[in-house]
XYZ file of C-alpha atoms in Angstrom:
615
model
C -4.936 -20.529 -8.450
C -2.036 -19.930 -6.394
C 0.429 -17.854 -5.479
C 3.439 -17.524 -3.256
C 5.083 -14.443 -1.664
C 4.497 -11.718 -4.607
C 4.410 -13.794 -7.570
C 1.763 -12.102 -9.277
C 0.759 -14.370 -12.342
C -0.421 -12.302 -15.703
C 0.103 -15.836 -17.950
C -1.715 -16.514 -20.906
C -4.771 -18.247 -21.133
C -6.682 -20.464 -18.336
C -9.428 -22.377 -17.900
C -11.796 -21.201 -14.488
C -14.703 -22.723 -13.939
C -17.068 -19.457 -14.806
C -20.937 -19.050 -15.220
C -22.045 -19.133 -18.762
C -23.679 -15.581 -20.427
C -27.378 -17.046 -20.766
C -26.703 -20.355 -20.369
C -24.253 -20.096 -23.664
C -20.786 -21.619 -24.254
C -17.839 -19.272 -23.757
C -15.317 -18.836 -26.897
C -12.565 -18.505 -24.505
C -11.236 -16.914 -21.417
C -8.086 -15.120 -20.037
C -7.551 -13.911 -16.997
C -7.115 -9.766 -16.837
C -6.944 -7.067 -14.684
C -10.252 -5.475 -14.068
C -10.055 -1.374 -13.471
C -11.111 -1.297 -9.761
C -12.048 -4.062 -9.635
C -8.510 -6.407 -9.942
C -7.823 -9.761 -11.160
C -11.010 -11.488 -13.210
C -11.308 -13.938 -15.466
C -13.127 -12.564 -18.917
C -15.042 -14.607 -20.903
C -16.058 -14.144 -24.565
C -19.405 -15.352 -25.369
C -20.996 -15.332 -29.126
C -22.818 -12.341 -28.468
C -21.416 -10.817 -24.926
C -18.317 -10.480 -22.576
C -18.477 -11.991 -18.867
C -16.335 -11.544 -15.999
C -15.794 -12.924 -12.573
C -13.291 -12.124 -9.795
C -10.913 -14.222 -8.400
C -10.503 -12.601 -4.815
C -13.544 -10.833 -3.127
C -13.609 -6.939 -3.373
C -12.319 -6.356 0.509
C -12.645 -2.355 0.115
C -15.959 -2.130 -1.636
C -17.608 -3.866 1.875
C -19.867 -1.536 3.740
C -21.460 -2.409 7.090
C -24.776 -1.256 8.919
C -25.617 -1.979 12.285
C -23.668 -5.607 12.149
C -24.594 -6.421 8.310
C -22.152 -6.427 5.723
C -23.333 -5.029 1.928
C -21.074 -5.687 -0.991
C -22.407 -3.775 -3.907
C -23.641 -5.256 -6.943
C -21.195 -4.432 -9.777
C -21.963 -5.257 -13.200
C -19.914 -8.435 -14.248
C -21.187 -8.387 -18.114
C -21.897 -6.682 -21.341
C -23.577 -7.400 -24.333
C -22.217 -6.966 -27.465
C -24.622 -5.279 -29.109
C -23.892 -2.486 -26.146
C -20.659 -2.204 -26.963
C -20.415 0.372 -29.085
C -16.416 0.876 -29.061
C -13.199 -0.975 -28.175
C -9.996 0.844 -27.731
C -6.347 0.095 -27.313
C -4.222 1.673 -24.705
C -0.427 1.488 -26.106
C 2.815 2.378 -23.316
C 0.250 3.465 -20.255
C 1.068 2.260 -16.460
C -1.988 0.776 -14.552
C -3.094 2.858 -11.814
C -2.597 1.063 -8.628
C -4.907 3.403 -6.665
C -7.618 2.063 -8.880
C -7.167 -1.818 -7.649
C -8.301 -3.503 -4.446
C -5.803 -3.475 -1.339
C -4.862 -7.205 -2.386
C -3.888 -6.590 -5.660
C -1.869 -3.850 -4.634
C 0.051 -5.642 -2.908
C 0.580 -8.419 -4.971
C 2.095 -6.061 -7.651
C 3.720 -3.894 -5.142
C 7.309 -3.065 -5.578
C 7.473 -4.928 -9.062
C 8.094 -2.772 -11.771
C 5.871 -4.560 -14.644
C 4.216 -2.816 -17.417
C 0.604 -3.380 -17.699
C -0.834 -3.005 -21.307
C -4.863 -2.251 -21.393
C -7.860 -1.669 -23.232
C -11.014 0.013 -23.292
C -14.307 -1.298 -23.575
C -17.146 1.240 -24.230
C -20.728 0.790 -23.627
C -23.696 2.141 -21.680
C -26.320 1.449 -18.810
C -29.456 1.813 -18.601
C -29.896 4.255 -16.136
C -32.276 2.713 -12.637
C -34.644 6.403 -12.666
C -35.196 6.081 -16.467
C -34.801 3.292 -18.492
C -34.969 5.169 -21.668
C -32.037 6.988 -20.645
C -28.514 5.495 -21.429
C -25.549 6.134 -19.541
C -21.847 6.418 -20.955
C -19.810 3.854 -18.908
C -16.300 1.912 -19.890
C -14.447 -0.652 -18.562
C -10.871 -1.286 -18.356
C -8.732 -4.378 -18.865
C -5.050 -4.650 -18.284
C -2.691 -7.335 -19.275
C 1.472 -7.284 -19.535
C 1.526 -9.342 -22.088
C 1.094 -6.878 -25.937
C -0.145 -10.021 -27.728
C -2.905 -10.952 -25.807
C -4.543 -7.737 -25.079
C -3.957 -7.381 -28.851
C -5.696 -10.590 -29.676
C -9.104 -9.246 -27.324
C -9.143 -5.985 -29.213
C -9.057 -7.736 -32.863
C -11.025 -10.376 -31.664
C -13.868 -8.235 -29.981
C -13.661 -5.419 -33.552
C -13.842 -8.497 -35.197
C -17.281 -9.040 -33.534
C -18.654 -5.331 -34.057
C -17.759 -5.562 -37.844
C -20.041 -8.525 -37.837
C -23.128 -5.739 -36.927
C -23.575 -4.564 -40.291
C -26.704 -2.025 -39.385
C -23.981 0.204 -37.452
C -23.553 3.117 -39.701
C -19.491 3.685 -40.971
C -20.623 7.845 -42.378
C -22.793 10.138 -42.000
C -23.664 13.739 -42.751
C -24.171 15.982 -39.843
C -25.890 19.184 -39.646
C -25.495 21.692 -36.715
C -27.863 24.659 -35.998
C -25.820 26.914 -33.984
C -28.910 28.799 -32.970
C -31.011 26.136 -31.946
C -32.912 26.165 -28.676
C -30.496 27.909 -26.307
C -27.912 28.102 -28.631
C -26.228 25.010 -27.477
C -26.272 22.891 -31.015
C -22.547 23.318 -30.929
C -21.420 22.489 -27.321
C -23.836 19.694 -27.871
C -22.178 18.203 -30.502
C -19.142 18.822 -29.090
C -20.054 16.680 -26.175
C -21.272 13.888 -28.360
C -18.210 13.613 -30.906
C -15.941 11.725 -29.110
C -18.697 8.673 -29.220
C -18.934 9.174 -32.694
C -15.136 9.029 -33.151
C -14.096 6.362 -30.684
C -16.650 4.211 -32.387
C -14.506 5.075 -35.973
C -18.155 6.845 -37.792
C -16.773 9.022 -39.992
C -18.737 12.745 -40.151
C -18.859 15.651 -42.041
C -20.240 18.151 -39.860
C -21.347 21.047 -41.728
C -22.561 23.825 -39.009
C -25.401 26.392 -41.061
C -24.947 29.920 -41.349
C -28.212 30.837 -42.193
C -31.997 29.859 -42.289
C -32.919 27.432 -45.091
C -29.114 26.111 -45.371
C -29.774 22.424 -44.771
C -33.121 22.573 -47.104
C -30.714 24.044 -49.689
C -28.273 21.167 -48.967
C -30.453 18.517 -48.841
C -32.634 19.010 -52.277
C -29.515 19.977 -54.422
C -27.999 16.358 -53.310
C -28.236 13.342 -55.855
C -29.191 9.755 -54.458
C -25.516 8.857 -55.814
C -24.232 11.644 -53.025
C -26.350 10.378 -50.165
C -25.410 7.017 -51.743
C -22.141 7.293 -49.395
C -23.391 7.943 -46.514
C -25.234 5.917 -43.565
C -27.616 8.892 -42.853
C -28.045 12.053 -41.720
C -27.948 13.906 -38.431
C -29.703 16.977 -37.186
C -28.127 18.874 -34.556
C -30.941 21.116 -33.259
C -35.185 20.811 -32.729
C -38.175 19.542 -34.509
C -37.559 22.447 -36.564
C -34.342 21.934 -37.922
C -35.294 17.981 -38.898
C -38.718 19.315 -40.815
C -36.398 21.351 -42.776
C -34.062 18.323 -43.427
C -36.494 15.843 -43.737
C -38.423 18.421 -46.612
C -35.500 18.836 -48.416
C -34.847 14.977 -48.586
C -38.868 14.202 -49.363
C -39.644 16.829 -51.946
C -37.271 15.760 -55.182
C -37.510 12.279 -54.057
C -40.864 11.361 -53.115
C -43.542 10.988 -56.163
C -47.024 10.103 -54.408
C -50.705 10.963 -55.431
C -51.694 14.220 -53.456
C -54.019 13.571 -50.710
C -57.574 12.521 -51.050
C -60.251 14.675 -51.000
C -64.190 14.690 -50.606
C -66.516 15.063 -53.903
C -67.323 18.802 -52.910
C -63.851 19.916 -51.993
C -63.650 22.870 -54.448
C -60.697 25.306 -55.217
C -60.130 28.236 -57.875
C -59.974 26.609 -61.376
C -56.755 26.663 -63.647
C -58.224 28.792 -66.817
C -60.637 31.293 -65.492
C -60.842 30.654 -61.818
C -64.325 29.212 -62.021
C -64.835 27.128 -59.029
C -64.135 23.117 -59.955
C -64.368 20.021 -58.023
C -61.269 18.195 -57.155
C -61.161 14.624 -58.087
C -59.308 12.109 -56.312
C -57.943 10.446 -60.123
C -57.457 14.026 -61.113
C -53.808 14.351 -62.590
C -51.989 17.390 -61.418
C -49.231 18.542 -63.844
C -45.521 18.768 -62.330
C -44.455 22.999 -61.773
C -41.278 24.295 -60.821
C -43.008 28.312 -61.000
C -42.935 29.948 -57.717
C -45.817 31.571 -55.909
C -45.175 35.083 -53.850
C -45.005 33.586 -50.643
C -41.951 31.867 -50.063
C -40.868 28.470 -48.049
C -40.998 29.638 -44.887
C -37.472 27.778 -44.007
C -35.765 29.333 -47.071
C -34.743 33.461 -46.715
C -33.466 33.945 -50.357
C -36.384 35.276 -52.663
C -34.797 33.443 -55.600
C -34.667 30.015 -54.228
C -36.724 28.040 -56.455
C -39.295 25.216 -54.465
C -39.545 21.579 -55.966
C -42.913 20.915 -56.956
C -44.117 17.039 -56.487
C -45.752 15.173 -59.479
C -49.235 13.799 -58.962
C -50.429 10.137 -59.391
C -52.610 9.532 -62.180
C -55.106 7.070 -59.577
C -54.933 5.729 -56.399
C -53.909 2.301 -57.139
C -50.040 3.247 -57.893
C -47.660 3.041 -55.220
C -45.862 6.478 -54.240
C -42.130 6.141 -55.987
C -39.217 6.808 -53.424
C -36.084 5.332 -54.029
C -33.649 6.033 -50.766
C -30.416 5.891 -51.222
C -29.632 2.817 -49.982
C -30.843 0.231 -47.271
C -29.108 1.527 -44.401
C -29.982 5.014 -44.787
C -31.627 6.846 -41.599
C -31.837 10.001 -39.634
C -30.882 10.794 -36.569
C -31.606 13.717 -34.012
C -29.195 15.159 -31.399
C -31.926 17.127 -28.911
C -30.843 20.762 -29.340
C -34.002 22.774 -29.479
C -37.072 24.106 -27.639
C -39.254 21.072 -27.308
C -37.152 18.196 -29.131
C -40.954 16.498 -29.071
C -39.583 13.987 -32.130
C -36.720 12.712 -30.019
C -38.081 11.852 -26.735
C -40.919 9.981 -28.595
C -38.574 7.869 -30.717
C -35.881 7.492 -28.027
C -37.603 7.926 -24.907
C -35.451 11.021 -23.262
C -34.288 14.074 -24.054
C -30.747 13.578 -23.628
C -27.191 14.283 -26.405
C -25.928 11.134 -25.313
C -28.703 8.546 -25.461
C -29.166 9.816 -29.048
C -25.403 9.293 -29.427
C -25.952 5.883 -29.175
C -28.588 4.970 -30.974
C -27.009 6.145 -33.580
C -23.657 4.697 -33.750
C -25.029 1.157 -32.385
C -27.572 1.494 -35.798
C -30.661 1.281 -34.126
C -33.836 1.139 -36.130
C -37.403 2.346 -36.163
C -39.723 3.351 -38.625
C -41.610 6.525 -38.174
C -45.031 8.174 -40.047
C -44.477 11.028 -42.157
C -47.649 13.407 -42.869
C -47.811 15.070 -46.445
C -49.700 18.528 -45.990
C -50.649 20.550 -49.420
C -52.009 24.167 -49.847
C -53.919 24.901 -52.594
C -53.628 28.494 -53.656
C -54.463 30.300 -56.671
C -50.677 32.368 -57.977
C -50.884 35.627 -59.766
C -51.539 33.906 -63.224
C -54.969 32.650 -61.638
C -53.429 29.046 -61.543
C -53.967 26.707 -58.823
C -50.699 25.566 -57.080
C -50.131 22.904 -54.772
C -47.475 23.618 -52.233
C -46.263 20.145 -50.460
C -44.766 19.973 -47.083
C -44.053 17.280 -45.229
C -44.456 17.272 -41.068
C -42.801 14.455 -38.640
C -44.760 15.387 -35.748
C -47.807 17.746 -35.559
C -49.673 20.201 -37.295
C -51.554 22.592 -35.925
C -53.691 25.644 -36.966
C -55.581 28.648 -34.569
C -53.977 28.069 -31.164
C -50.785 26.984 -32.099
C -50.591 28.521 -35.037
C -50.756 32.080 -33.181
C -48.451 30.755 -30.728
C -45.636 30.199 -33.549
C -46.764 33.269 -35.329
C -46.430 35.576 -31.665
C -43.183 33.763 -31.038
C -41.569 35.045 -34.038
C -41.745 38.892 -32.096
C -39.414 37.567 -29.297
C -36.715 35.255 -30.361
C -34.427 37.305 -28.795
C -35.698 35.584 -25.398
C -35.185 32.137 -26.809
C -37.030 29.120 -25.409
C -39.198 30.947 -22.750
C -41.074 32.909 -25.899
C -42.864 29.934 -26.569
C -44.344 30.203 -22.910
C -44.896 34.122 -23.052
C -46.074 33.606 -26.416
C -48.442 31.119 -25.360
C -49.883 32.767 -22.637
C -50.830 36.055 -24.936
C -52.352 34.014 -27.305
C -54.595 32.148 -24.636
C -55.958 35.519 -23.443
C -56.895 36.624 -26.416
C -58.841 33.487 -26.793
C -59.702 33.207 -30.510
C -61.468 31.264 -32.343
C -61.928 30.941 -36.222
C -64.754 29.504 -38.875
C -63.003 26.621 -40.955
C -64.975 23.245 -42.340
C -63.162 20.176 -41.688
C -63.507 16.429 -43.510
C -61.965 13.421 -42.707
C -61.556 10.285 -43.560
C -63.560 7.475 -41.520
C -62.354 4.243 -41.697
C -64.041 1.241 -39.743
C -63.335 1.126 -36.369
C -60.966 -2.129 -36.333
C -58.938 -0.307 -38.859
C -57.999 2.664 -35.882
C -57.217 0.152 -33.412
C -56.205 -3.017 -34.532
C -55.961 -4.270 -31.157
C -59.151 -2.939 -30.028
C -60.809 -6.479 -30.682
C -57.832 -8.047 -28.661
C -58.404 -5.673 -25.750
C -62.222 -6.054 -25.577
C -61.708 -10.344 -25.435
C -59.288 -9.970 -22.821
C -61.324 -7.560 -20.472
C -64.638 -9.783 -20.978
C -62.497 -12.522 -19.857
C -61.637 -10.890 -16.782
C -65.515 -9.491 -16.600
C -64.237 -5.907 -16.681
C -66.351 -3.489 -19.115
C -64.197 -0.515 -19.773
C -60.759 -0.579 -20.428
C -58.529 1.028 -17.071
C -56.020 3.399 -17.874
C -53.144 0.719 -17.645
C -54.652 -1.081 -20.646
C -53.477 1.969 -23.372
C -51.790 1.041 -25.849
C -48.779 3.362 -25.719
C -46.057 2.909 -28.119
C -42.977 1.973 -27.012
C -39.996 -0.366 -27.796
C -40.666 -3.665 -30.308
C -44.258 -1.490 -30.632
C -47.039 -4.629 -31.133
C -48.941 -2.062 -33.543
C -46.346 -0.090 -35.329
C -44.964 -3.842 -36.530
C -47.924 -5.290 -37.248
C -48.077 -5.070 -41.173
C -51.211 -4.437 -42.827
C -53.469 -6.613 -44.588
C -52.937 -5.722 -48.258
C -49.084 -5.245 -47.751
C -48.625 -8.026 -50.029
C -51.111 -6.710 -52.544
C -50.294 -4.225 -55.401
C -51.475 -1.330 -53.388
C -49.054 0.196 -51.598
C -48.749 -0.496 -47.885
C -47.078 3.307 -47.174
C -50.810 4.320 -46.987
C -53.032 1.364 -46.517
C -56.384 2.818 -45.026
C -56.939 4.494 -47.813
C -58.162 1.588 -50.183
C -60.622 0.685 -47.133
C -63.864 -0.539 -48.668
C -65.676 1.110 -45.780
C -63.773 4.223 -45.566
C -66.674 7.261 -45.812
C -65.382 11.273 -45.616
C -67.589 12.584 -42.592
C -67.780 16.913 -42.551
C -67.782 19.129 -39.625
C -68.056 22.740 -39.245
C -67.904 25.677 -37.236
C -65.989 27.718 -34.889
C -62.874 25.990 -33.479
C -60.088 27.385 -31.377
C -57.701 25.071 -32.824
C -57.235 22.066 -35.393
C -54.723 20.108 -34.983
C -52.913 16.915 -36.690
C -50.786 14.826 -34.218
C -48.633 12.390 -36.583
C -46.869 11.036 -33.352
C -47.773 11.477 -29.358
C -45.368 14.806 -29.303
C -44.482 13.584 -25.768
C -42.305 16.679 -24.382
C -41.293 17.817 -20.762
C -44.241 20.193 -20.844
C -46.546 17.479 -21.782
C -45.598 14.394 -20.557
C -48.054 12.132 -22.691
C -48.032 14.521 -25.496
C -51.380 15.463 -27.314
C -52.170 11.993 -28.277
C -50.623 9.763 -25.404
C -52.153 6.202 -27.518
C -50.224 7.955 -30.476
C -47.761 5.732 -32.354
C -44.981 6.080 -34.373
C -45.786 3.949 -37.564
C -49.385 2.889 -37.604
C -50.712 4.900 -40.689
C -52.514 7.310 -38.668
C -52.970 11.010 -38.489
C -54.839 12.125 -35.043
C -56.800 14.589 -35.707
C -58.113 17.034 -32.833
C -60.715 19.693 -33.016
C -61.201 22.350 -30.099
C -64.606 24.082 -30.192
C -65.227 27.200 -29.271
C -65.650 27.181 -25.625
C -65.463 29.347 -22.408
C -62.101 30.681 -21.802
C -62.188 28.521 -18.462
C -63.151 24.977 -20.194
C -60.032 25.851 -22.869
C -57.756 26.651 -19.809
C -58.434 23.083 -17.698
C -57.873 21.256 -21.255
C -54.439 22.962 -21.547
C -54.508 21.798 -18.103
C -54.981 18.425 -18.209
C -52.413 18.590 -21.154
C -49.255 19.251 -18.353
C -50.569 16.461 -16.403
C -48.611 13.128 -16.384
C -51.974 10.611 -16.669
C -54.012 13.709 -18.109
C -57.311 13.492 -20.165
C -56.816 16.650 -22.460
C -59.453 14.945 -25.107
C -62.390 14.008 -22.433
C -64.009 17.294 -22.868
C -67.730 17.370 -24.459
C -66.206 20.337 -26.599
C -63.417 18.082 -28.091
C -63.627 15.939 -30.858
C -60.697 13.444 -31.711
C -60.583 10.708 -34.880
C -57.900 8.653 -35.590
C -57.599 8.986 -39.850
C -55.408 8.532 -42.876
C -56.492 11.946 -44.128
C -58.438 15.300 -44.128
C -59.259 18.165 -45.699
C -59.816 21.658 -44.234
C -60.753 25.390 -45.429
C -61.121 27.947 -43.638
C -62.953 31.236 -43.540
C -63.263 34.895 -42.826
C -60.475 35.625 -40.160
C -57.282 33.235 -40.385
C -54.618 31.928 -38.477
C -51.424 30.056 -39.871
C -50.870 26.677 -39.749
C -47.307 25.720 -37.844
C -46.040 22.582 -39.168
C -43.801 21.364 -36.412
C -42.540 24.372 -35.543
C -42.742 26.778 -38.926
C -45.123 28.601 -40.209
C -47.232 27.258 -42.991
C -49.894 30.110 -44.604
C -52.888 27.647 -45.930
C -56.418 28.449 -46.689
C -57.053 25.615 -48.147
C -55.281 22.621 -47.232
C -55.219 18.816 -47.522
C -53.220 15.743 -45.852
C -52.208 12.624 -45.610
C -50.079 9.946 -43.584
C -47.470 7.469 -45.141
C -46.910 4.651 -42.862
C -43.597 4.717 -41.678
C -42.244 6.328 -44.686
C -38.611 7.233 -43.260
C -35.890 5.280 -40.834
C -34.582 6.602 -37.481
C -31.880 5.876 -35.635
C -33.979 4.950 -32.496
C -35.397 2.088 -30.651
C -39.082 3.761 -29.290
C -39.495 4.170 -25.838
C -38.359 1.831 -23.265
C -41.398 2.174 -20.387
């Protein structure tokens, strides 16, 4: 192309000779005006934009010692990274944003430049799970054809169908440091330049979003994409219960022959049977949900399942639906296991580009005999961990100093560990055959006789991440009548194995609970939708022993579970009672008062906007 004197050509169309996005044939071209970059010729591919410059970038040249470096600046974008496009109407190009020869080319000509925005992110080079805002702008004098890019390139995003249109947002003010509002603040704008509508209700008290959430009808929640929690794991338990509980009709975990509880009619002892139906109750106990602060609130009681051979019943409220978490709390374990980081914007994202990932949700019932010498079931549901002595003291000594915020966790903590208690409980679990737990166990164990190498090396974990091998794989009787939300239970070698004693904790990771304070979590092979619980069981041991596990726990490449006073079992469910002294159980993050308790794992039973991990 060229030009003579200052005639600066903006024209329509062209054809440049330009290299192809992925070897794939452009849709057409135009030649633009790059933000800081200057005149480039864009390209529309079928599922990206590509750009090229005419004229070499003369001020972005550095030199060292003799050797010119021209930085590499990005020259394309995929589609499904944009996640907004936006018209500038009546706005002058800045000229201190173009290169020296641009300048000058436009230099004393008065011509309006009409522009749009294109808005996407990048990966950031320190961590790739982390996403980075960044926009680029392209400038044109002539309306039409900067119109014509805009429509064409919304035309293209309408085309994604998974990218949610509404959603319902929840805000706890109070959450973590008391930044749920500034961080929603910050987040907004992404949500409204990519036109998702939201009602953002911000709760006023403790319990608000349960309240919300279980008074709603399918044919409410019909309208919207999903629903957002602005806070911690906390805030999304109480969410996600109030969504689960009237929706949800499943068989109540199974239990061992000689599981026993208080009987109905005269509180003789009975054995619980697995095809034992449970009638439906609405009566309330005197304890109340810890999440709910009114004494008059009245707790949905869940049906049970007349045998294990029908499928749990949960009708969502449409195809699309899914829930999303913008990290505002103390730990914000759930997010940085299902996106990678702990960071407002990256969440941002995922949600309005629709991503998708499946994620296991644990069903934990008390049994408890109420004042009219019935047996109750209470039914929570937990996205991330349970855990009972240790951390259940933790949450329980927390509750004394809220007032400090985050840091009572840590002061919390360390009380509790020099107290160093322990409590008598009996524990059963479900065994399932060993190919079941690790369904790539087999695969591993060919490839490292292969290579002649007996034990697997660290590198060879299985660690969930992205496009997860294992949480995709879909079980073997998903095709069968028997529901694939929990299919290790119908194994034909499954066996309930018993253990008691004194433990200083029990614990139930549903997910790694990766957080900055553990960087591989509890359970670093832990994934998000395999169908199983991990269940981990601290002896009682020397106060020194429990102090290098908790050790090993804040160690990136850690072994917290390689201790002789340890035990860890992958399993669809367990039981557990406990006895004499008691701790609370803190289902991730509130306190759960159980004696007697039973749970279970539904395989990837709810949808989140996420990806997993990119490592």
């Amino acid at each position: 192309m060229e030009r003579e004197g200052n005639d600066y050509d903006l024209g329509g169309e062209k054809s440049f000779p330009i290299e192809s996005l992925d070897g794939k044939a452009s849709i057409f071209d135009s030649t633009l005006l790059l933000d800081h970059v200057g005149e480039v010729i864009l390209t529309l591919y079928s599922d990206g934009l590509s750009w090229k410059s005419i004229e070499p970038l003369e001020n972005d040249i550095s030199s060292c010692l003799g050797i010119k470096y021209v930085p590499k600046i990005p020259n394309e974008i995929k589609l499904s990274d944009i996640y907004a496009v936006e018209f500038i109407d009546n706005t002058l190009f800045h000229m201190s944003n173009l290169p020296r020869s641009t300048e000058r080319a436009l230099f004393g000509h008065d011509i309006k430049i009409y522009h749009f925005i294109v808005h996407g992110f990048i990966r950031s080079n320190k961590q790739p799970s982390q996403w980075i805002l960044t926009e680029y702008t392209f400038g044109h004098k002539n309306l039409q054809t900067c119109e014509m890019w805009v429509n064409q390139l919304h035309s293209y995003l309408k085309l994604q169908v998974e990218r949610p249109r509404n959603l319902l947002v929840f805000v706890h003010p109070r959450s973590g440091k008391s930044n749920g509002c500034r961080n929603w603040e910050s987040v907004a704008p992404i949500f409204s330049r990519a036109k998702v509508e939201t009602k953002v209700i911000v709760t006023e008290r403790a319990g608000q979003a349960f309240d919300m959430m279980l008074s709603m009808t399918n044919k409410e929640l019909s309208s919207y994409d999903g629903v957002i929690a602005v806070g911690g794991d906390g805030f999304f338990n109480e969410i996600l219960n109030g969504f689960l509980s009237p929706r949800l009709k499943a068989p109540y975990p199974p239990t061992p022959p000689d599981f026993a509880h208080l009987a109905k009619d005269k509180g003789d002892s009975l054995i619980v049977d697995e095809n034992e139906i449970l009638e439906e109750t609405s009566s309330q106990s005197e304890d109340q949900f810890p999440l709910i602060s009114s004494p008059n609130q009245s707790r949905y009681r869940i049906s049970n399942l007349n045998s294990e051979d029908k499928a749990p019943e949960f009708p969502v409220p449409n195809q699309w639906f899914r829930f999303g978490i913008i990290p505002s709390g103390s730990t914000d374990a759930i997010v940085i296991c299902t996106t990678g980081t702990r960071d407002p914007i990256t969440s941002a994202l995922h949600i309005v580009l629709g991503k998708r990932v499946h994620l296991d949700i644990a069903q934990v019932v008390r049994w408890k005999k109420t004042p009219r010498s019935e047996v109750e079931p209470l039914v929570r549901y937990a996205a991330s961990f349970s855990g009972y002595g240790f951390y259940g003291d933790v949450i329980t000594e927390s509750e004394k100093y809220r007032w400090m915020g985050p840091i009572r966790y840590d002061y919390a903590g360390t009380m509790v560990f020099l107290r160093h208690r322990s409590y008598e409980a009996e524990i059963s679990y479900l065994d399932v055959e060993s190919e079941q737990t690790n369904p790539t166990s087999k695969r591993n164990r060919e490839s490292r006789l292969l290579r002649g190498s007996k034990a697997p090396r660290r590198s060879e974990r299985c660690i969930c991440r992205i496009n997860c091998e294992v949480c995709n794989e879909k079980p073997e009787n998903a095709a069968t009548e028997i529901c694939s939300l929990t299919p290790h239970l119908y194994s034909d070698k499954r066996k309930w194995v018993k253990t008691k004693g004194r433990f200083i904790s029990v614990g139930a990771a549903v997910i790694s609970c990766r957080n900055e304070k553990a960087p591989d979590g509890l359970v670093a092979e832990a994934h998000l939708s395999d169908g199983f619980l991990h269940l981990i069981m601290i002896k009682e041991c020397p106060h020194a022993s429990y102090l290098w596990h908790l050790t090993q726990l804040t160690r990136k490449g850690g072994s917290p579970l390689n201790f002789k006073f340890v035990e860890h079992h992958k399993t669809p469910a367990f039981t557990f009672t406990s006895s004499g002294n008691e701790s609370v159980w803190n289902v991730d993050g509130e306190m759960f008062q159980a004696h007697q308790l039973s749970a279970q794992v539904f395989r990837g039973l709810v949808c989140m906007f996420a990806t997993g991990p990119e490592v």
